[in-house]
Amino acid sequence: MIKLLSTDFDGTVVDHFGAPPVSPEFLVALAWLRKRGVFWAVNTGRELAHILEGLGQFASPVEPDFILTAEREVFHRSPDGKWQDYGDWNARCAAAHDVLFSQASSLLTDIEEFLRVHVKAHPIYEGTRLIGLATETDEEMDRVCEFLERERRRVPGFQFMRNTVYVRFCHEAYSKGTALGELGRLVGIGPEGIFAAGDHYNDLPMLDGTHARWVACPENSVEAVKSTVLRAGGYVAQSRCSFGVLEALRFFGALDGLH
Ligand SMILES: [Mg+2]
């Protein structure tokens, strides 16, 4: 039985090319599930402020119970309603990344050099730390990812998360998947009670069946996501974004009783 939903946001809940961008029926279904005690976690690559803005814009009036941001951090509400760290996961995550980035300095210098010489890319910095990059085309990002896949092995634990033409560097122990696993642990719900849906490469760690038993993706997902979902015994929807997630929830029987 599904007790916790973990949905990506852009391309999974929100269709930026769609009219409407979010299925009204999907929002009704979400509200109905939440009334029955099912938790909703938005599991996104966005930072906290940016996802709150997106939720206000698209998913109102349904509010998530949890927000997992930057493909790795876990937030819940304080008693006064403010979003705050849930447990010590975010602190452990930050510490692991401090160590990782200090060990990766020569790799990061080589990545900067590769970007300068070989592709039209825009490095992204947090202070002086190179934390990721954006390219102008998917093809350029393919080439960057080939390079990163080859070179990342120089630094134990170094991984990267691709989402369309963006990449964020990260520790392999921290992903949408492990963050969801930690949320499940904190709320006492195991993988057999968890549904996850996503559309892009950065969603793969929550869609392989490890952290969620019920996995799905909308029609607009990249091939790697569709094949991962199928391998995990999940559902590949025939419609886009939230229309597809709604289809998956119906397929798994989560909406039985909703008319
Ligand atoms: Mg997405």
mmCIF file of C-alpha atoms and ligand atoms in Angstrom:
data_model
loop_
_atom_site.group_PDB
_atom_site.id
_atom_site.type_symbol
_atom_site.label_atom_id
_atom_site.label_comp_id
_atom_site.label_asym_id
_atom_site.label_seq_id
_atom_site.Cartn_x
_atom_site.Cartn_y
_atom_site.Cartn_z
ATOM 1 C CA MET A 1 0.000 0.000 0.000
ATOM 2 C CA ILE A 2 1.320 3.420 -0.989
ATOM 3 C CA LYS A 3 1.877 5.719 2.007
ATOM 4 C CA LEU A 4 4.419 8.176 0.658
ATOM 5 C CA LEU A 5 4.647 9.810 -2.775
ATOM 6 C CA SER A 6 7.965 11.163 -4.018
ATOM 7 C CA THR A 7 7.560 13.184 -7.184
ATOM 8 C CA ASP A 8 10.066 15.179 -9.155
ATOM 9 C CA PHE A 9 8.735 18.645 -10.011
ATOM 10 C CA ASP A 10 9.802 20.024 -13.421
ATOM 11 C CA GLY A 11 8.809 17.679 -16.227
ATOM 12 C CA THR A 12 7.027 15.339 -13.809
ATOM 13 C CA VAL A 13 4.472 17.467 -11.951
ATOM 14 C CA VAL A 14 4.790 20.593 -14.076
ATOM 15 C CA ASP A 15 4.672 20.600 -17.858
ATOM 16 C CA HIS A 16 6.261 23.898 -18.805
ATOM 17 C CA PHE A 17 4.957 23.468 -22.357
ATOM 18 C CA GLY A 18 1.479 22.323 -21.323
ATOM 19 C CA ALA A 19 -1.855 24.055 -21.020
ATOM 20 C CA PRO A 20 -2.639 23.515 -18.252
ATOM 21 C CA PRO A 21 0.893 22.919 -16.878
ATOM 22 C CA VAL A 22 -0.530 20.704 -14.084
ATOM 23 C CA SER A 23 -3.508 18.387 -14.436
ATOM 24 C CA PRO A 24 -6.383 19.684 -12.240
ATOM 25 C CA GLU A 25 -7.364 16.038 -11.683
ATOM 26 C CA PHE A 26 -3.882 15.275 -10.425
ATOM 27 C CA LEU A 27 -4.204 18.029 -7.813
ATOM 28 C CA VAL A 28 -7.600 16.648 -6.758
ATOM 29 C CA ALA A 29 -6.038 13.185 -6.446
ATOM 30 C CA LEU A 30 -3.139 14.562 -4.389
ATOM 31 C CA ALA A 31 -5.495 16.376 -2.022
ATOM 32 C CA TRP A 32 -7.613 13.198 -1.709
ATOM 33 C CA LEU A 33 -4.563 11.039 -0.921
ATOM 34 C CA ARG A 34 -3.219 13.516 1.631
ATOM 35 C CA LYS A 35 -6.590 13.540 3.407
ATOM 36 C CA ARG A 36 -6.219 9.776 3.722
ATOM 37 C CA GLY A 37 -2.849 10.133 5.422
ATOM 38 C CA VAL A 38 -0.608 9.622 2.399
ATOM 39 C CA PHE A 39 2.442 11.894 2.524
ATOM 40 C CA TRP A 40 3.600 13.887 -0.501
ATOM 41 C CA ALA A 41 7.274 14.724 -0.922
ATOM 42 C CA VAL A 42 8.492 16.884 -3.772
ATOM 43 C CA ASN A 43 11.907 15.491 -4.719
ATOM 44 C CA THR A 44 13.586 18.055 -6.925
ATOM 45 C CA GLY A 45 16.878 19.362 -8.253
ATOM 46 C CA ARG A 46 15.767 22.886 -7.348
ATOM 47 C CA GLU A 47 17.051 24.702 -4.249
ATOM 48 C CA LEU A 48 14.523 25.356 -1.450
ATOM 49 C CA ALA A 49 13.608 28.966 -2.321
ATOM 50 C CA HIS A 50 13.241 28.086 -5.994
ATOM 51 C CA ILE A 51 10.948 25.097 -5.392
ATOM 52 C CA LEU A 52 8.770 27.101 -2.991
ATOM 53 C CA GLU A 53 8.374 29.658 -5.756
ATOM 54 C CA GLY A 54 7.459 26.886 -8.223
ATOM 55 C CA LEU A 55 4.938 25.338 -5.856
ATOM 56 C CA GLY A 56 3.284 28.700 -5.323
ATOM 57 C CA GLN A 57 3.109 29.175 -9.059
ATOM 58 C CA PHE A 58 1.833 25.746 -10.148
ATOM 59 C CA ALA A 59 0.725 23.350 -7.432
ATOM 60 C CA SER A 60 -1.268 25.633 -5.173
ATOM 61 C CA PRO A 61 -3.452 24.916 -3.216
ATOM 62 C CA VAL A 62 -1.964 21.464 -2.456
ATOM 63 C CA GLU A 63 1.136 21.675 -0.277
ATOM 64 C CA PRO A 64 3.728 18.930 0.097
ATOM 65 C CA ASP A 65 4.512 17.411 3.498
ATOM 66 C CA PHE A 66 8.211 17.220 2.675
ATOM 67 C CA ILE A 67 10.583 18.841 0.231
ATOM 68 C CA LEU A 68 13.790 17.187 -0.943
ATOM 69 C CA THR A 69 15.984 19.731 -2.698
ATOM 70 C CA ALA A 70 19.142 19.951 -4.806
ATOM 71 C CA GLU A 71 18.837 16.194 -5.418
ATOM 72 C CA ARG A 72 19.941 15.474 -1.853
ATOM 73 C CA GLU A 73 18.581 17.575 1.044
ATOM 74 C CA VAL A 74 15.565 16.735 3.218
ATOM 75 C CA PHE A 75 13.204 19.353 4.693
ATOM 76 C CA HIS A 76 10.065 19.228 6.789
ATOM 77 C CA ARG A 77 7.974 21.868 8.501
ATOM 78 C CA SER A 78 8.692 23.213 11.964
ATOM 79 C CA PRO A 79 5.687 23.576 14.309
ATOM 80 C CA ASP A 80 5.361 27.221 13.192
ATOM 81 C CA GLY A 81 5.166 26.148 9.549
ATOM 82 C CA LYS A 82 8.668 27.091 8.396
ATOM 83 C CA TRP A 83 10.678 24.645 6.285
ATOM 84 C CA GLN A 84 13.677 23.286 8.176
ATOM 85 C CA ASP A 85 16.258 20.482 8.074
ATOM 86 C CA TYR A 86 14.731 17.102 8.871
ATOM 87 C CA GLY A 87 17.136 15.338 11.239
ATOM 88 C CA ASP A 88 20.902 15.591 10.759
ATOM 89 C CA TRP A 89 20.975 14.341 7.133
ATOM 90 C CA ASN A 90 21.566 17.787 5.613
ATOM 91 C CA ALA A 91 24.455 18.489 7.995
ATOM 92 C CA ARG A 92 26.044 15.114 7.203
ATOM 93 C CA CYS A 93 25.467 15.766 3.520
ATOM 94 C CA ALA A 94 27.192 19.174 3.700
ATOM 95 C CA ALA A 95 30.158 17.706 5.605
ATOM 96 C CA ALA A 96 30.559 14.888 3.068
ATOM 97 C CA HIS A 97 30.562 17.440 0.248
ATOM 98 C CA ASP A 98 33.186 19.608 1.970
ATOM 99 C CA VAL A 99 35.492 16.586 2.095
ATOM 100 C CA LEU A 100 34.628 15.548 -1.461
ATOM 101 C CA PHE A 101 35.288 18.967 -2.986
ATOM 102 C CA SER A 102 38.600 19.313 -1.127
ATOM 103 C CA GLN A 103 39.695 15.934 -2.533
ATOM 104 C CA ALA A 104 38.491 16.834 -6.025
ATOM 105 C CA SER A 105 40.413 20.091 -6.545
ATOM 106 C CA SER A 106 42.636 18.829 -9.363
ATOM 107 C CA LEU A 107 39.691 17.089 -11.072
ATOM 108 C CA LEU A 108 37.645 20.306 -10.854
ATOM 109 C CA THR A 109 40.515 22.289 -12.400
ATOM 110 C CA ASP A 110 40.595 19.799 -15.282
ATOM 111 C CA ILE A 111 36.821 20.082 -15.708
ATOM 112 C CA GLU A 112 37.125 23.878 -15.933
ATOM 113 C CA GLU A 113 39.838 23.446 -18.560
ATOM 114 C CA PHE A 114 37.685 20.974 -20.551
ATOM 115 C CA LEU A 115 34.773 23.411 -20.520
ATOM 116 C CA ARG A 116 36.987 26.264 -21.662
ATOM 117 C CA VAL A 117 38.501 24.345 -24.555
ATOM 118 C CA HIS A 118 35.932 21.829 -25.804
ATOM 119 C CA VAL A 119 32.341 22.967 -25.304
ATOM 120 C CA LYS A 120 30.191 26.056 -25.011
ATOM 121 C CA ALA A 121 29.390 25.668 -21.360
ATOM 122 C CA HIS A 122 28.691 27.884 -18.400
ATOM 123 C CA PRO A 123 30.346 26.807 -15.164
ATOM 124 C CA ILE A 124 28.276 27.335 -12.008
ATOM 125 C CA TYR A 125 30.021 28.414 -8.812
ATOM 126 C CA GLU A 126 28.992 28.581 -5.179
ATOM 127 C CA GLY A 127 31.507 31.053 -3.786
ATOM 128 C CA THR A 128 34.761 29.818 -5.329
ATOM 129 C CA ARG A 129 33.580 26.214 -5.558
ATOM 130 C CA LEU A 130 32.710 24.835 -8.979
ATOM 131 C CA ILE A 131 29.471 22.965 -8.205
ATOM 132 C CA GLY A 132 28.146 22.261 -11.691
ATOM 133 C CA LEU A 133 27.583 23.646 -15.144
ATOM 134 C CA ALA A 134 25.096 24.301 -17.897
ATOM 135 C CA THR A 135 25.479 23.782 -21.629
ATOM 136 C CA GLU A 136 23.471 25.293 -24.455
ATOM 137 C CA THR A 137 22.473 22.020 -26.105
ATOM 138 C CA ASP A 138 21.777 18.407 -25.143
ATOM 139 C CA GLU A 139 24.540 17.262 -27.519
ATOM 140 C CA GLU A 140 27.112 19.390 -25.707
ATOM 141 C CA MET A 141 25.882 17.997 -22.415
ATOM 142 C CA ASP A 142 26.296 14.451 -23.802
ATOM 143 C CA ARG A 143 29.960 15.226 -24.466
ATOM 144 C CA VAL A 144 30.467 16.787 -21.051
ATOM 145 C CA CYS A 145 28.895 13.732 -19.390
ATOM 146 C CA GLU A 146 31.159 11.350 -21.337
ATOM 147 C CA PHE A 147 34.146 13.294 -20.048
ATOM 148 C CA LEU A 148 32.807 13.389 -16.484
ATOM 149 C CA GLU A 149 31.990 9.676 -16.505
ATOM 150 C CA ARG A 150 35.579 8.887 -17.507
ATOM 151 C CA GLU A 151 37.311 11.305 -15.138
ATOM 152 C CA ARG A 152 35.132 11.041 -12.028
ATOM 153 C CA ARG A 153 36.768 7.722 -11.072
ATOM 154 C CA ARG A 154 39.900 9.658 -10.072
ATOM 155 C CA VAL A 155 38.113 10.808 -6.910
ATOM 156 C CA PRO A 156 36.342 8.158 -4.816
ATOM 157 C CA GLY A 157 32.683 9.068 -4.340
ATOM 158 C CA PHE A 158 32.635 11.790 -7.005
ATOM 159 C CA GLN A 159 29.393 11.662 -8.981
ATOM 160 C CA PHE A 160 27.332 14.055 -11.064
ATOM 161 C CA MET A 161 23.608 14.500 -11.602
ATOM 162 C CA ARG A 162 22.348 15.490 -15.005
ATOM 163 C CA ASN A 163 19.028 17.230 -15.513
ATOM 164 C CA THR A 164 18.431 18.419 -19.104
ATOM 165 C CA VAL A 165 21.330 20.821 -19.864
ATOM 166 C CA TYR A 166 22.396 21.148 -16.230
ATOM 167 C CA VAL A 167 24.832 19.076 -14.205
ATOM 168 C CA ARG A 168 25.469 19.250 -10.477
ATOM 169 C CA PHE A 169 28.484 17.575 -8.884
ATOM 170 C CA CYS A 170 27.793 15.502 -5.806
ATOM 171 C CA HIS A 171 28.895 12.716 -3.502
ATOM 172 C CA GLU A 172 27.537 9.412 -4.779
ATOM 173 C CA ALA A 173 26.094 8.622 -1.343
ATOM 174 C CA TYR A 174 23.705 11.600 -1.632
ATOM 175 C CA SER A 175 21.029 11.532 -4.315
ATOM 176 C CA LYS A 176 17.260 11.759 -4.784
ATOM 177 C CA GLY A 177 17.271 8.045 -3.976
ATOM 178 C CA THR A 178 19.221 8.061 -0.720
ATOM 179 C CA ALA A 179 17.468 11.250 0.427
ATOM 180 C CA LEU A 180 14.160 9.474 -0.142
ATOM 181 C CA GLY A 181 15.476 6.445 1.762
ATOM 182 C CA GLU A 182 16.354 8.731 4.681
ATOM 183 C CA LEU A 183 12.905 10.366 4.583
ATOM 184 C CA GLY A 184 11.319 6.912 4.635
ATOM 185 C CA ARG A 185 13.444 5.988 7.655
ATOM 186 C CA LEU A 186 12.476 9.199 9.467
ATOM 187 C CA VAL A 187 8.735 8.709 8.915
ATOM 188 C CA GLY A 188 8.843 4.921 9.377
ATOM 189 C CA ILE A 189 7.797 3.935 5.848
ATOM 190 C CA GLY A 190 9.814 1.321 3.966
ATOM 191 C CA PRO A 191 10.267 1.001 0.182
ATOM 192 C CA GLU A 192 7.114 -1.174 -0.067
ATOM 193 C CA GLY A 193 5.045 1.885 0.967
ATOM 194 C CA ILE A 194 6.781 4.367 -1.312
ATOM 195 C CA PHE A 195 5.818 5.583 -4.813
ATOM 196 C CA ALA A 196 8.340 7.578 -6.876
ATOM 197 C CA ALA A 197 7.988 9.324 -10.227
ATOM 198 C CA GLY A 198 10.504 11.277 -12.291
ATOM 199 C CA ASP A 199 11.487 12.069 -15.866
ATOM 200 C CA HIS A 200 15.223 12.717 -16.115
ATOM 201 C CA TYR A 201 18.689 11.334 -15.337
ATOM 202 C CA ASN A 202 18.808 12.881 -11.881
ATOM 203 C CA ASP A 203 15.681 10.856 -10.993
ATOM 204 C CA LEU A 204 17.310 7.487 -11.734
ATOM 205 C CA PRO A 205 18.519 6.904 -8.143
ATOM 206 C CA MET A 206 14.908 6.956 -6.864
ATOM 207 C CA LEU A 207 13.468 4.889 -9.725
ATOM 208 C CA ASP A 208 15.550 1.695 -9.690
ATOM 209 C CA GLY A 209 13.400 -0.082 -7.110
ATOM 210 C CA THR A 210 15.820 0.296 -4.192
ATOM 211 C CA HIS A 211 14.090 3.106 -2.312
ATOM 212 C CA ALA A 212 10.577 2.875 -3.762
ATOM 213 C CA ARG A 213 8.643 -0.262 -4.662
ATOM 214 C CA TRP A 214 6.177 1.647 -6.877
ATOM 215 C CA VAL A 215 7.990 3.549 -9.604
ATOM 216 C CA ALA A 216 6.690 5.389 -12.640
ATOM 217 C CA CYS A 217 7.575 7.946 -15.262
ATOM 218 C CA PRO A 218 5.583 10.145 -17.633
ATOM 219 C CA GLU A 219 5.683 9.774 -21.417
ATOM 220 C CA ASN A 220 8.095 12.705 -21.788
ATOM 221 C CA SER A 221 10.854 10.944 -19.785
ATOM 222 C CA VAL A 222 14.300 10.249 -21.226
ATOM 223 C CA GLU A 223 14.881 6.677 -22.438
ATOM 224 C CA ALA A 224 17.221 5.829 -19.541
ATOM 225 C CA VAL A 225 14.412 6.609 -17.113
ATOM 226 C CA LYS A 226 11.853 4.544 -19.024
ATOM 227 C CA SER A 227 14.128 1.502 -19.174
ATOM 228 C CA THR A 228 15.051 1.814 -15.479
ATOM 229 C CA VAL A 229 11.386 2.040 -14.497
ATOM 230 C CA LEU A 230 10.520 -1.012 -16.612
ATOM 231 C CA ARG A 231 13.431 -3.002 -15.137
ATOM 232 C CA ALA A 232 12.149 -2.189 -11.658
ATOM 233 C CA GLY A 233 8.690 -3.494 -12.581
ATOM 234 C CA GLY A 234 7.226 0.005 -12.729
ATOM 235 C CA TYR A 235 4.830 1.870 -14.994
ATOM 236 C CA VAL A 236 5.698 3.992 -18.027
ATOM 237 C CA ALA A 237 2.752 6.311 -18.635
ATOM 238 C CA GLN A 238 1.338 7.273 -21.997
ATOM 239 C CA SER A 239 0.661 10.870 -21.089
ATOM 240 C CA ARG A 240 2.875 13.771 -20.148
ATOM 241 C CA CYS A 241 3.979 15.015 -16.724
ATOM 242 C CA SER A 242 1.254 15.087 -14.036
ATOM 243 C CA PHE A 243 -1.275 13.521 -16.435
ATOM 244 C CA GLY A 244 1.132 10.566 -16.609
ATOM 245 C CA VAL A 245 1.715 10.452 -12.843
ATOM 246 C CA LEU A 246 -2.051 10.408 -12.355
ATOM 247 C CA GLU A 247 -2.256 7.518 -14.816
ATOM 248 C CA ALA A 248 0.397 5.636 -12.810
ATOM 249 C CA LEU A 249 -1.349 6.216 -9.469
ATOM 250 C CA ARG A 250 -4.548 4.823 -10.984
ATOM 251 C CA PHE A 251 -2.620 1.869 -12.443
ATOM 252 C CA PHE A 252 -1.189 0.984 -9.016
ATOM 253 C CA GLY A 253 -4.649 1.228 -7.433
ATOM 254 C CA ALA A 254 -3.723 4.168 -5.187
ATOM 255 C CA LEU A 255 -6.818 6.077 -6.308
ATOM 256 C CA ASP A 256 -9.349 3.266 -5.942
ATOM 257 C CA GLY A 257 -12.336 4.843 -4.246
ATOM 258 C CA LEU A 258 -11.782 8.298 -5.727
ATOM 259 C CA HIS A 259 -14.617 9.264 -8.048
HETATM 260 MG MG MG B 1 12.404 16.656 -14.017
#
